[in-house]
Short mmCIF file of C-alpha atoms and ligand atoms in Angstrom, two decimals:
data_model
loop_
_atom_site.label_atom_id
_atom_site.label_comp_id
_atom_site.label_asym_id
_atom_site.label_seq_id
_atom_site.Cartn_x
_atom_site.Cartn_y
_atom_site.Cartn_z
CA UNK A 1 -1.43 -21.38 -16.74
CA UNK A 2 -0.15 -24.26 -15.62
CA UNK A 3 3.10 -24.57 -13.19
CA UNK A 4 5.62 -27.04 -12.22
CA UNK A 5 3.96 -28.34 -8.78
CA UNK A 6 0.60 -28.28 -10.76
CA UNK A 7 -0.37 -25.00 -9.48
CA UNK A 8 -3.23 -22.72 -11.18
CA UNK A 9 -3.81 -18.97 -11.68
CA UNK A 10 -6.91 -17.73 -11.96
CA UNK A 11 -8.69 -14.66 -10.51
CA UNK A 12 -9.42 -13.96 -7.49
CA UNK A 13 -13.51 -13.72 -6.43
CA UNK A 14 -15.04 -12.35 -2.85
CA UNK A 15 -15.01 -15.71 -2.00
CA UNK A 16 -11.33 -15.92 -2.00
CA UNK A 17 -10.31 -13.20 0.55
CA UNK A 18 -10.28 -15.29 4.15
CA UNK A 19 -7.81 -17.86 2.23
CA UNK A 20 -6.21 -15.38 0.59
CA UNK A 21 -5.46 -13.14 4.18
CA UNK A 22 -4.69 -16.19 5.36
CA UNK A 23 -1.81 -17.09 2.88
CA UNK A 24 -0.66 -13.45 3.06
CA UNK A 25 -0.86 -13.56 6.99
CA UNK A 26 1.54 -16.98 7.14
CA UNK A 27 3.86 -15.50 4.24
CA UNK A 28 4.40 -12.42 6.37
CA UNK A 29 3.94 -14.20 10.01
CA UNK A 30 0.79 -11.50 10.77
CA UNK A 31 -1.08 -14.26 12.85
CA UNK A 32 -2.92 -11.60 14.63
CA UNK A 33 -4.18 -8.97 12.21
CA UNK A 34 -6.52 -11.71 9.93
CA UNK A 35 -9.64 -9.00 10.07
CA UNK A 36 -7.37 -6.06 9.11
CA UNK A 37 -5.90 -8.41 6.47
CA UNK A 38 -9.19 -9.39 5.47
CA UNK A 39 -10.62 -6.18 5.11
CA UNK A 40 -7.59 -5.06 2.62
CA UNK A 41 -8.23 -7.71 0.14
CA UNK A 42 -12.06 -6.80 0.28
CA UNK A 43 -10.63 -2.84 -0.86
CA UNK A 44 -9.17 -4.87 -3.45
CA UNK A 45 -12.33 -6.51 -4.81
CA UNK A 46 -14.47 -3.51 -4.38
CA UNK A 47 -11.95 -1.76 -6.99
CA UNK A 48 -12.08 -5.00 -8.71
CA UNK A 49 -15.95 -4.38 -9.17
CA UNK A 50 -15.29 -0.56 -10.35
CA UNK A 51 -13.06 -1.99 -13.02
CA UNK A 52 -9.77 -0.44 -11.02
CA UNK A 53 -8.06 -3.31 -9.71
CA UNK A 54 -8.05 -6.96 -9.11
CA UNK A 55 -6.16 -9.85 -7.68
CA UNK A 56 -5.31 -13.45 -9.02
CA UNK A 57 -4.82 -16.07 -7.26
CA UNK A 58 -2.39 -19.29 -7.23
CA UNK A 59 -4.42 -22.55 -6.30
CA UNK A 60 -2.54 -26.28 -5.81
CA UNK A 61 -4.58 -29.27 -5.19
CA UNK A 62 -7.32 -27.37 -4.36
CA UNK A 63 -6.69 -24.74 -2.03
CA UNK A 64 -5.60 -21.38 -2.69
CA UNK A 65 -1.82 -21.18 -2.36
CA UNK A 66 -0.56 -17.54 -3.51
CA UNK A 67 -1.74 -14.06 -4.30
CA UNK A 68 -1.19 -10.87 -6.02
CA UNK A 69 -3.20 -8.09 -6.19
CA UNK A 70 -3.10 -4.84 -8.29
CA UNK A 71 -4.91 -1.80 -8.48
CA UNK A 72 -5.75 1.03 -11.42
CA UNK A 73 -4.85 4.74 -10.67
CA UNK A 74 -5.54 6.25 -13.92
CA UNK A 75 -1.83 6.66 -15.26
CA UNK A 76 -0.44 4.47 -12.96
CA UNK A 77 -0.98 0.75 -11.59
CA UNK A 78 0.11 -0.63 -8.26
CA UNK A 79 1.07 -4.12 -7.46
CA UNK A 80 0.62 -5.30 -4.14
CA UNK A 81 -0.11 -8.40 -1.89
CA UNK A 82 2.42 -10.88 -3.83
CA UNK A 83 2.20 -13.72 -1.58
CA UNK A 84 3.51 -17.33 -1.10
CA UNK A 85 2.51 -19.92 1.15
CA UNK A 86 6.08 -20.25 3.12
CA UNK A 87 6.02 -24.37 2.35
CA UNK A 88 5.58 -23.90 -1.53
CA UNK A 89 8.11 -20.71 -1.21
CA UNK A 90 11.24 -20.66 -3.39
CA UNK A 91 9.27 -22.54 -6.55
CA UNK A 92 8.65 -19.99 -8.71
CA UNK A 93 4.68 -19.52 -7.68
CA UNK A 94 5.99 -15.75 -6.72
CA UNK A 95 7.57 -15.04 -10.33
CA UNK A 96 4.69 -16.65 -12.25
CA UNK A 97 1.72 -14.95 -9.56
CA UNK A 98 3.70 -11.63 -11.06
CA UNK A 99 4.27 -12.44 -14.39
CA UNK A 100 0.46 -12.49 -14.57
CA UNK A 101 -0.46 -9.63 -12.76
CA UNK A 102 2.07 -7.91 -15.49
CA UNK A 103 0.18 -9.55 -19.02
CA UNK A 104 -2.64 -7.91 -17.16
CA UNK A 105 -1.76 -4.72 -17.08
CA UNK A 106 0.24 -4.71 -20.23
CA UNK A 107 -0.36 -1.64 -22.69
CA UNK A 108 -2.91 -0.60 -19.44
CA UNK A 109 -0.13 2.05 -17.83
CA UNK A 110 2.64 3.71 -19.03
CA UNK A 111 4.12 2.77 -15.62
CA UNK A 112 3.71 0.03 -12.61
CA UNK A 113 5.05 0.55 -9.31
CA UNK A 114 5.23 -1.63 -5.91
CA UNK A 115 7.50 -1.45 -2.70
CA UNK A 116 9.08 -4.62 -2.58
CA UNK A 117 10.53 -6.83 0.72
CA UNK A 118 13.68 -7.98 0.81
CA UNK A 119 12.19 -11.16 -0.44
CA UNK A 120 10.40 -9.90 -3.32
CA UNK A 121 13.34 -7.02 -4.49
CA UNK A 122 15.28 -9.67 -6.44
CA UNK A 123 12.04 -11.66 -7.93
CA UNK A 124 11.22 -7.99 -9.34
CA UNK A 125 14.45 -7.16 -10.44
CA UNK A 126 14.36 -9.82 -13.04
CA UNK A 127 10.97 -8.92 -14.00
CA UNK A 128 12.80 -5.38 -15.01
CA UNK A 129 11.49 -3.01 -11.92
CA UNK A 130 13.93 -0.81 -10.48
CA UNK A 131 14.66 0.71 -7.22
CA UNK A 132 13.24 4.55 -6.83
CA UNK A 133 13.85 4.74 -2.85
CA UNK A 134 12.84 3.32 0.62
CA UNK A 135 9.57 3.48 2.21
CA UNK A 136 10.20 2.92 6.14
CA UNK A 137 7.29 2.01 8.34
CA UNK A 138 7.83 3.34 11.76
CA UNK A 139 5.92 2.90 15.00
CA UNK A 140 4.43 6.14 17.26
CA UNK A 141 5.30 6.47 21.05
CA UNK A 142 2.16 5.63 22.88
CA UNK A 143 2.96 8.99 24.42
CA UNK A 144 4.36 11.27 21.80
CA UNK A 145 4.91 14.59 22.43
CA UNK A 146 2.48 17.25 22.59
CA UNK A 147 2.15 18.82 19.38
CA UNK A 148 0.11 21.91 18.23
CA UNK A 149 -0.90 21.86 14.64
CA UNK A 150 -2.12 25.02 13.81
CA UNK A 151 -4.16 25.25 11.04
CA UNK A 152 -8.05 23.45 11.48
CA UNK A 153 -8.19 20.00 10.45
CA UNK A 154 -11.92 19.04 9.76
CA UNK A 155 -13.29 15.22 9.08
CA UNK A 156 -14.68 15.00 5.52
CA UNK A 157 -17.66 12.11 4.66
CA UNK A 158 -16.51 12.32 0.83
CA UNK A 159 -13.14 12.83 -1.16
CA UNK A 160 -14.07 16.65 -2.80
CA UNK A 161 -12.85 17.38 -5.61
CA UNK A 162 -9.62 19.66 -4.29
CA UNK A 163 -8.65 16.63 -2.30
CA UNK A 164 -8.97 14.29 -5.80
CA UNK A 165 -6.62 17.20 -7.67
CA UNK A 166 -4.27 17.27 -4.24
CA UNK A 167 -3.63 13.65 -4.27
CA UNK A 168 -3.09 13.22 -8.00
CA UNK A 169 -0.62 15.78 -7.51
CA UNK A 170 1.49 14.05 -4.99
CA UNK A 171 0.78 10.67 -5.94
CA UNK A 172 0.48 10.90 -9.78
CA UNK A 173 -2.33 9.18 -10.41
CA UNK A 174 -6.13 9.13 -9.66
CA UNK A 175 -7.03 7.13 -5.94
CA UNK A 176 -10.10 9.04 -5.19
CA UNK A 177 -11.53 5.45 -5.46
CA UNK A 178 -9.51 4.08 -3.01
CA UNK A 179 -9.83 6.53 -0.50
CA UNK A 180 -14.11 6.32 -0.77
CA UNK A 181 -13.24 2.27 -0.56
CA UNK A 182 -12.10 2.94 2.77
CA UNK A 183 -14.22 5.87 3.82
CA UNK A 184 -17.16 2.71 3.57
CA UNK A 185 -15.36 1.44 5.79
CA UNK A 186 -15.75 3.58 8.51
CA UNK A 187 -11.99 5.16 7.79
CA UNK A 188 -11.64 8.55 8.71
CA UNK A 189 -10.81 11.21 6.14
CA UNK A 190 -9.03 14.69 7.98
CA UNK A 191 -8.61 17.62 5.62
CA UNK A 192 -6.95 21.08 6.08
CA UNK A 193 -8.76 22.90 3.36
CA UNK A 194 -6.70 23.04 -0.15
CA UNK A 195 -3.82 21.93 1.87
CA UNK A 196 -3.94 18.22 2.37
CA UNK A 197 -5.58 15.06 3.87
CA UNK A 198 -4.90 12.26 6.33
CA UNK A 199 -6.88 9.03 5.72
CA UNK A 200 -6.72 7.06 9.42
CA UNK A 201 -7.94 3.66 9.90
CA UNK A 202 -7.88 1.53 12.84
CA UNK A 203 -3.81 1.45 13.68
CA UNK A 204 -2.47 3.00 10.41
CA UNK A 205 -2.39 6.63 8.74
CA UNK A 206 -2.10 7.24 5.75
CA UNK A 207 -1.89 8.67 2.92
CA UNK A 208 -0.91 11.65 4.74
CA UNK A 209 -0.56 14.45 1.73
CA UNK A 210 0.16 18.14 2.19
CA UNK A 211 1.47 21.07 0.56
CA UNK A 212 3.85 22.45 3.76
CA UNK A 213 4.79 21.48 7.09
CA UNK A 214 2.52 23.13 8.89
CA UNK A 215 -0.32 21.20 7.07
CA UNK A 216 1.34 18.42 8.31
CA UNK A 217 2.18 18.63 11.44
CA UNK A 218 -2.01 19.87 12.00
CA UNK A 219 -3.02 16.16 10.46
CA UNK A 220 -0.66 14.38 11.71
CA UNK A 221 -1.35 15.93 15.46
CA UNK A 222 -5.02 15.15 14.54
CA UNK A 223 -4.48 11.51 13.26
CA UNK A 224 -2.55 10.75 16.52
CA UNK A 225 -5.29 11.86 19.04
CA UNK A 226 -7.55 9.58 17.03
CA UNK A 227 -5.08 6.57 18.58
CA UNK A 228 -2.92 4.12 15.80
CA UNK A 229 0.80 4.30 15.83
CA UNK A 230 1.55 3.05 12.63
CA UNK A 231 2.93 5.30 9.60
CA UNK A 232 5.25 4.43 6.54
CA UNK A 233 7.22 7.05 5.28
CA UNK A 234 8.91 7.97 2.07
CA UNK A 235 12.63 8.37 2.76
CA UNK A 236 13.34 10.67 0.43
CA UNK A 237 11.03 13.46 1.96
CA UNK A 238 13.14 14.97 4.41
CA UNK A 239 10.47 16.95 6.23
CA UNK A 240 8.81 14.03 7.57
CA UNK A 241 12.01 12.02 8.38
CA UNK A 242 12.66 15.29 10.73
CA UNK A 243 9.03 14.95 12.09
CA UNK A 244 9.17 11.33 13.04
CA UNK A 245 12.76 12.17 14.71
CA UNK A 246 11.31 14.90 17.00
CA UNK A 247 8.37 12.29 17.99
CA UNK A 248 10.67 9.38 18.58
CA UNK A 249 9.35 7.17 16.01
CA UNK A 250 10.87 3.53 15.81
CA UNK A 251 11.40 2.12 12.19
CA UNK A 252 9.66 -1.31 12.15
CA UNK A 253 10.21 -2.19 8.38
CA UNK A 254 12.26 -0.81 5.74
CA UNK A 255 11.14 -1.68 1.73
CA UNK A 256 11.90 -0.63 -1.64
CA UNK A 257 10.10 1.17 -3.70
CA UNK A 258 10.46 -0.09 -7.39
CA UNK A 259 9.06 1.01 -10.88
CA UNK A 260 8.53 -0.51 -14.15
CA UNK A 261 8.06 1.90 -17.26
CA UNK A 262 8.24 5.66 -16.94
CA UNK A 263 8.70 7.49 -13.88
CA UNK A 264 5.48 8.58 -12.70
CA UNK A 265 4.44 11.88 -12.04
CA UNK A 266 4.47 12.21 -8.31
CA UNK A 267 5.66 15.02 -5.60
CA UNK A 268 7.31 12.88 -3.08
CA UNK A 269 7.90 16.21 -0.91
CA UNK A 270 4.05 16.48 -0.26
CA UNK A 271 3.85 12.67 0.74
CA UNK A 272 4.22 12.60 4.73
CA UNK A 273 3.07 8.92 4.58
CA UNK A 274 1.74 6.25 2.15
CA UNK A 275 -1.37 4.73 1.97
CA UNK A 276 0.04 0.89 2.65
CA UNK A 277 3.13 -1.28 1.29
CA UNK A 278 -0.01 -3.23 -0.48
CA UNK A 279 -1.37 -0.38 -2.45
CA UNK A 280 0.91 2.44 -2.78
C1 COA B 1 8.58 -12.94 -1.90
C2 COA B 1 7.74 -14.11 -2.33
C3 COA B 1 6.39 -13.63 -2.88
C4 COA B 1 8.48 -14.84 -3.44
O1 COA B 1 7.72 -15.91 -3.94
P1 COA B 1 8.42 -17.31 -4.24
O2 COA B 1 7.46 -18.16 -4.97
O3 COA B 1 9.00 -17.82 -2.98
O4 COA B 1 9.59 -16.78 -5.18
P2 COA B 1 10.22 -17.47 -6.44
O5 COA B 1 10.42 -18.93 -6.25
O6 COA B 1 9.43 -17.07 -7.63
O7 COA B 1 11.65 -16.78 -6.35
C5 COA B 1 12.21 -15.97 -7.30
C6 COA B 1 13.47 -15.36 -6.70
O8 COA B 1 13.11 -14.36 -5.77
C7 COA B 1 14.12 -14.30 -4.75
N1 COA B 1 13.55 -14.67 -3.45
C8 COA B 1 12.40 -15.32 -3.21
N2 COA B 1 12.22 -15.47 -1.88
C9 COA B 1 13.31 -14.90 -1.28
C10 COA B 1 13.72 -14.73 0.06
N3 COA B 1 12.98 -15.20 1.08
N4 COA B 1 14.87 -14.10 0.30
C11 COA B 1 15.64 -13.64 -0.70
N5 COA B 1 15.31 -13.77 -2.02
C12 COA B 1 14.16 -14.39 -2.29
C13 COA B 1 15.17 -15.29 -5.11
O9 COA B 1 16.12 -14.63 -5.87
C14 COA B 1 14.37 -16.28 -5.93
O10 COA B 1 15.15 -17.01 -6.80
P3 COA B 1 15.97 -18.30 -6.25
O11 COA B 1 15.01 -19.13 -5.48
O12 COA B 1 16.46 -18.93 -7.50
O13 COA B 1 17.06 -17.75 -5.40
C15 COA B 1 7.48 -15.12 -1.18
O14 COA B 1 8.72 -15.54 -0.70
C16 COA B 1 6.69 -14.56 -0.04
O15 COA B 1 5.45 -14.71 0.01
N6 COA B 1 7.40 -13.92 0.93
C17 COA B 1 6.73 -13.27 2.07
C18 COA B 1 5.87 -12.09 1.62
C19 COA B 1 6.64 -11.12 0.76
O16 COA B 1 7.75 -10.70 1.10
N7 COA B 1 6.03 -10.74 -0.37
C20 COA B 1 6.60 -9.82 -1.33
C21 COA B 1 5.91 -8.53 -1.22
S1 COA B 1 6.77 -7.32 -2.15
#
C-alpha cells in the first residue's frame, strides 16, 4: 500500500526488530530499555513463526519508519506495538499501520482488543474500538512491606495444562504460546497449584492470574523477592487496586483498554496484572 509521504507496509522479518525497537523506543522516549524492547518484538516473531502473530512494518525512503504488531489467542487477537517515528507523527502512518494489521485479522477473531495511549485512543476510536476500562501501570517500593503469602508458590519449566485452562479462563483466549515464548527466555513461571501463575521477567510481572486473594498475595510476595517493580493492573479488579494501596505502589501510566467485535470472554477479577500494554 502506498501512502501520502511515499511510505510502504510490508511485514515485518527478524531482521527488522533493532529498527523496529528503535522506532518504538523514540515514539515512546524509552532510550534506555533497547534490549528489553528488542527482546519483545523477537516474542513477536517467534509467534509469527507458530502462525500466532506477526507485525508489519511502515518503511519511507528506505528505512523502517512505523510498526504494529499483533498476536493470535485462539478466540481473540491482540494489537500491540503501533508505533510512529515522532518526525513523520501526525500523517496518518499510525491509522494506515492499523488499518492493516485489521484486513489481517479480518474474519480471523470474533473480537480484537489493545490498550491504547492517550495518543492512540482517538486513532482507534475511528477505527470503531471502544473503551472497556483502564489498565494502570504502577511502580513497587524498593522496600515494600513484608508480606506473607501463604500458600507454596513453586517455579514451573513448562505451562501444564491447568495453568493453559486457568489463563484461558481469565484472559479468554489461548496464550500458552506466549507464556513458553518467554519461558525461552529465561522468564520465570511461579505457580500455586490449580490456583494461578505469575510470569516475572527482568523488571516486569505479569500476567499475574489467580482464583482468590490469597493466591495472590503468595505470587505476588514471590515475584517481588525475585526483584522488578513494575506491574500493570486492571482497574476494574478491585482486589488488586487494594493490594497495590497497602504496598504503596505509584501509578506510572494510565491506558485504555479498547475492543473491537464481541466482548471477549475474560474474568477480569482473577487478573492481578497483565502480561504488557504490547500484548495484552
Ligand atoms: C499514536 C501514534 C501511533 C499515532 O500515529 P500517527 O501516525 O501519529 O497518527 P495519525 O496521523 O494516523 O493520527 C490519527 C489521529 O490520531 C490522533 N492522534 C495521533 N497522535 C496523537 C497525539 N500525540 N495526541 C493526541 N491525539 C493523537 C489524532 O486524533 C490524529 O488525527 P489528527 O492528526 O487529525 O488530529 C503515534 O503518535 C505514536 O507512535 N505515538 C507514541 C506511541 C504510542 O502512543 N503508540 C500507540 C500505542 S496504543
Amino acid at each position: 500500500m502506498a501512502l501520502a509521504l511515499n511510505v510502504e507496509l510490508r511485514p515485518a522479518t527478524p531482521g527488522d526488530v533493532e529498527s523496529m525497537a528503535g522506532v518504538y523506543a523514540r515514539a515512546f522516549g524509552h532510550s534506555s530499555k533497547l534490549d528489553q524492547i528488542v527482546e519483545a518484538f523477537q516474542v513477536y516473531m517467534e509467534l509469527a513463526e507458530r502462525g500466532r502473530g506477526g507485525c508489519i512494518v511502515a518503511e519511507h525512503e528506505g528505512s523502517v519508519v512505523a510498526t504494529g504488531c499483533y498476536a493470535l489467542y485462539g478466540g481473540h487477537a491482540w494489537i500491540g506495538a503501533v508505533t510512529v517515528e515522532p518526525r513523520l507523527q501526525r500523517r496518518r502512518i499510525g491509522t494506515a499501520v492499523t488499518r492493516r494489521l485489521l484486513q489481517l485479522l479480518h474474519g480471523r477473531v470474533p473480537s480484537i482488543g489493545l490498550d491504547a495511549t492517550p495518543a492512540g485512543e482517538q486513532l482507534y476510536r475511528w477505527l470503531g474500538f471502544t473503551p472497556e476500562y483502564r489498565t494502570t501501570a504502577y511502580l513497587l517500593p524498593e522496600k515494600p512491606p513484608v508480606l506473607g503469602g501463604r500458600l507454596r508458590v513453586e517455579e514451573l519449566d513448562a505451562v501444564p495444562a491447568w495453568l493453559r485452562e486457568l489463563d484461558a479462563e481469565a484472559a479468554g483466549g489461548d496464550r500458552a504460546a506466549l507464556i513458553e515464548a518467554w519461558l525461552r527466555r529465561g522468564a520465570k513461571l511461579l505457580a500455586v497449584k490449580g490456583e494461578g501463575y505469575a510470569l516475572v521477567h527482568r523488571c516486569r510481572r505479569g500476567p499475574l492470574i489467580a482464583r482468590s486473594i490469597d493466591a495472590a498475595w503468595s505470587l505476588l510476595a514471590e515475584a517481588m523477592a525475585r526483584g522488578g517493580r513494575r506491574l500493570i493492573a486492571p482497574a476494574v479488579n478491585q482486589q488488586v487496586l487494594e493490594m497495590l494501596a497497602v504496598l504503596g505502589a505509584r501509578e506510572t501510566h494510565v491506558f485504555t483498554r479498547m475492543r473491537l467485535g464481541s466482548p471477549r470472554p475474560e474474568k477480569p477479577e482473577m487478573i492481578y496484572a497483565i502480561h504488557s500494554y504490547m500484548k495484552g
